[in-house]
Short mmCIF file of C-alpha atoms and ligand atoms in Angstrom, two decimals:
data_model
loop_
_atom_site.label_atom_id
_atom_site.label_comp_id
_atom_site.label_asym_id
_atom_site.label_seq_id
_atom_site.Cartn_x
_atom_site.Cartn_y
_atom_site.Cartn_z
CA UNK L 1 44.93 -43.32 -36.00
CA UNK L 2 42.51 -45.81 -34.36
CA UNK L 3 38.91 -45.37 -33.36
CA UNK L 4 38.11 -47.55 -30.44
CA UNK L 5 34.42 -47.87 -28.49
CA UNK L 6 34.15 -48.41 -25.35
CA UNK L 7 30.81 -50.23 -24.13
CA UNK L 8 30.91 -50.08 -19.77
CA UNK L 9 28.31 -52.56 -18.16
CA UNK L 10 25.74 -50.08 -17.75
CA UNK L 11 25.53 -49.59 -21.75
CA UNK L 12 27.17 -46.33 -22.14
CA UNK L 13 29.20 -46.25 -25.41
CA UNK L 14 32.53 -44.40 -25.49
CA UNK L 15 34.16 -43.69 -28.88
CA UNK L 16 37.87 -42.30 -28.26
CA UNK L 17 40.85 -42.10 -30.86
CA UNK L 18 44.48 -42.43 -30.51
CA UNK L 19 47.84 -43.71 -32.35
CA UNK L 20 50.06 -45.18 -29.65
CA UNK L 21 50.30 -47.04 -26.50
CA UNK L 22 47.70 -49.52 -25.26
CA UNK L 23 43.33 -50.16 -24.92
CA UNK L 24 44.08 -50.03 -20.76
CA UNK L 25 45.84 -46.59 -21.40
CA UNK L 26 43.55 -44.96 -23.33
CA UNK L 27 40.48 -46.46 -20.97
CA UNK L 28 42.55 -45.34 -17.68
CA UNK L 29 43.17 -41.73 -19.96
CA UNK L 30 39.10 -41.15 -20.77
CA UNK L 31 37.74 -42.63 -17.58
CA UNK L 32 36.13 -45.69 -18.89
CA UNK L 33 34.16 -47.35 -16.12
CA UNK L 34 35.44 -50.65 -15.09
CA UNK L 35 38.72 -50.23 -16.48
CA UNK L 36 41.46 -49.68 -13.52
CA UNK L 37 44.32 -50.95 -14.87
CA UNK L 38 45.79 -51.42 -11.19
CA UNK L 39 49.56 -53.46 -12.35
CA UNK L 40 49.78 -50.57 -14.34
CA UNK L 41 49.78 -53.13 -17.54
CA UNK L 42 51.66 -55.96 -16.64
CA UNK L 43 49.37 -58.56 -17.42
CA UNK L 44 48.72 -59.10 -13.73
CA UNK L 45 45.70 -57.53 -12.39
CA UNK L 46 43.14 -58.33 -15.10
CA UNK L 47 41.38 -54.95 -13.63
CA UNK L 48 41.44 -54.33 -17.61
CA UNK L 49 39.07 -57.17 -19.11
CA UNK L 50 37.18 -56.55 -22.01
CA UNK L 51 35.43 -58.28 -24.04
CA UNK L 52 36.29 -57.89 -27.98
CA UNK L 53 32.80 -58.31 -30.38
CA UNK L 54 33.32 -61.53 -32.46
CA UNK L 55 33.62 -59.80 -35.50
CA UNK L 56 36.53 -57.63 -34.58
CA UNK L 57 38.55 -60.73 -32.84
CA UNK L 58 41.06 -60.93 -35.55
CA UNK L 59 42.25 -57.24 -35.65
CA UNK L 60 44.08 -57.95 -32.74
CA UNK L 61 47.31 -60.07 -31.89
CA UNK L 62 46.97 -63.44 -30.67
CA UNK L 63 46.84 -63.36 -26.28
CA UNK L 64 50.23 -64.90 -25.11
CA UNK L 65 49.96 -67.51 -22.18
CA UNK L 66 50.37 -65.63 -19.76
CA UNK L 67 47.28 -63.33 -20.52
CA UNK L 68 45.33 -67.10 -21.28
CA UNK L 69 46.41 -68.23 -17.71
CA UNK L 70 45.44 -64.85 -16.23
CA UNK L 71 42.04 -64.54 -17.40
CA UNK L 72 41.62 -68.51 -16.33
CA UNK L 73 40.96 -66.94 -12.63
CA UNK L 74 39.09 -63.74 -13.89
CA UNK L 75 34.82 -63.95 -13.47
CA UNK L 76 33.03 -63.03 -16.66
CA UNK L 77 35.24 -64.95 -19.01
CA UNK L 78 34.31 -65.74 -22.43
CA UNK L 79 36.31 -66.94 -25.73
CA UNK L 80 36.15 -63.65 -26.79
CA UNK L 81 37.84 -62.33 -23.47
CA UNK L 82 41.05 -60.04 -23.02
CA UNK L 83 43.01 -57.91 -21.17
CA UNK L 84 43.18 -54.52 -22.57
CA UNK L 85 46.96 -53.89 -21.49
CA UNK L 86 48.00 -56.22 -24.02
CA UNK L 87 45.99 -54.55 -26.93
CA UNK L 88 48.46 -52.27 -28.83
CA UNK L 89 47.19 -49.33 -30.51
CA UNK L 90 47.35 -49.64 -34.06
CA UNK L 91 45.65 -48.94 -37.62
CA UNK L 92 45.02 -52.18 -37.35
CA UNK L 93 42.70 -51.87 -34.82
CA UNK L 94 40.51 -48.94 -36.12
CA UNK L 95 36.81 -49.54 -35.45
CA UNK L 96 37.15 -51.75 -32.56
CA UNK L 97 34.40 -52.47 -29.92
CA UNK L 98 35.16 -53.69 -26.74
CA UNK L 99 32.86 -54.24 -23.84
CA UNK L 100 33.84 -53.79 -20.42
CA UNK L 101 33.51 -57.04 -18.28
CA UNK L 102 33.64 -55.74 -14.62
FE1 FES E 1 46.69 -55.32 -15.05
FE2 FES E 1 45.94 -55.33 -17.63
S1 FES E 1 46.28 -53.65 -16.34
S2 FES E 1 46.36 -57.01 -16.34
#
């Protein structure tokens, strides 16, 4: 079990749980503003761009190339940047914050 917060642009903080699947899911499941998730999590829509707080950056799995060369053409990018489809849901992962980029 995971606790994950959701920040959207307009400051509102959304604190949601869950064991499997993936960030875009759970955003997509609770509503989270800004998160659309429109390839339906196929790393080709970036519709599901967070953007992970520094100190939480290594609770997560390394971004493969192809989510590196898809955020390359998304606006709001920073080194801290990902797409939320290719966050797994782990223990791992428990305490998370992610702020919404769009
Ligand atoms: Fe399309 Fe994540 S849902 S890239």
């Amino acid at each position: 079990m995971a606790k994950i917060t959701f920040v959207t642009s307009d400051d509102i903080k959304t604190t949601v749980e869950a064991t499997t699947g993936n960030i875009m899911e759970l955003a997509v499941q609770n509503k989270i503003k800004g998160i659309d998730g429109n390839c339906g999590g196929v790393c080709s829509c970036a519709t599901c761009h967070v953007h992970v707080q520094p100190e939480d950056w290594n609770k997560i799995e390394e971004p493969t190339e192809l989510e590196k060369d898809m955020l390359e053409f998304d606006e709001n990018v920073s080194e801290y940047s990902r797409l939320s489809c290719q966050i797994k849901v782990s223990d791992a992962i428990d305490g998370i914050v992610l702020k919404v980029a769009n």
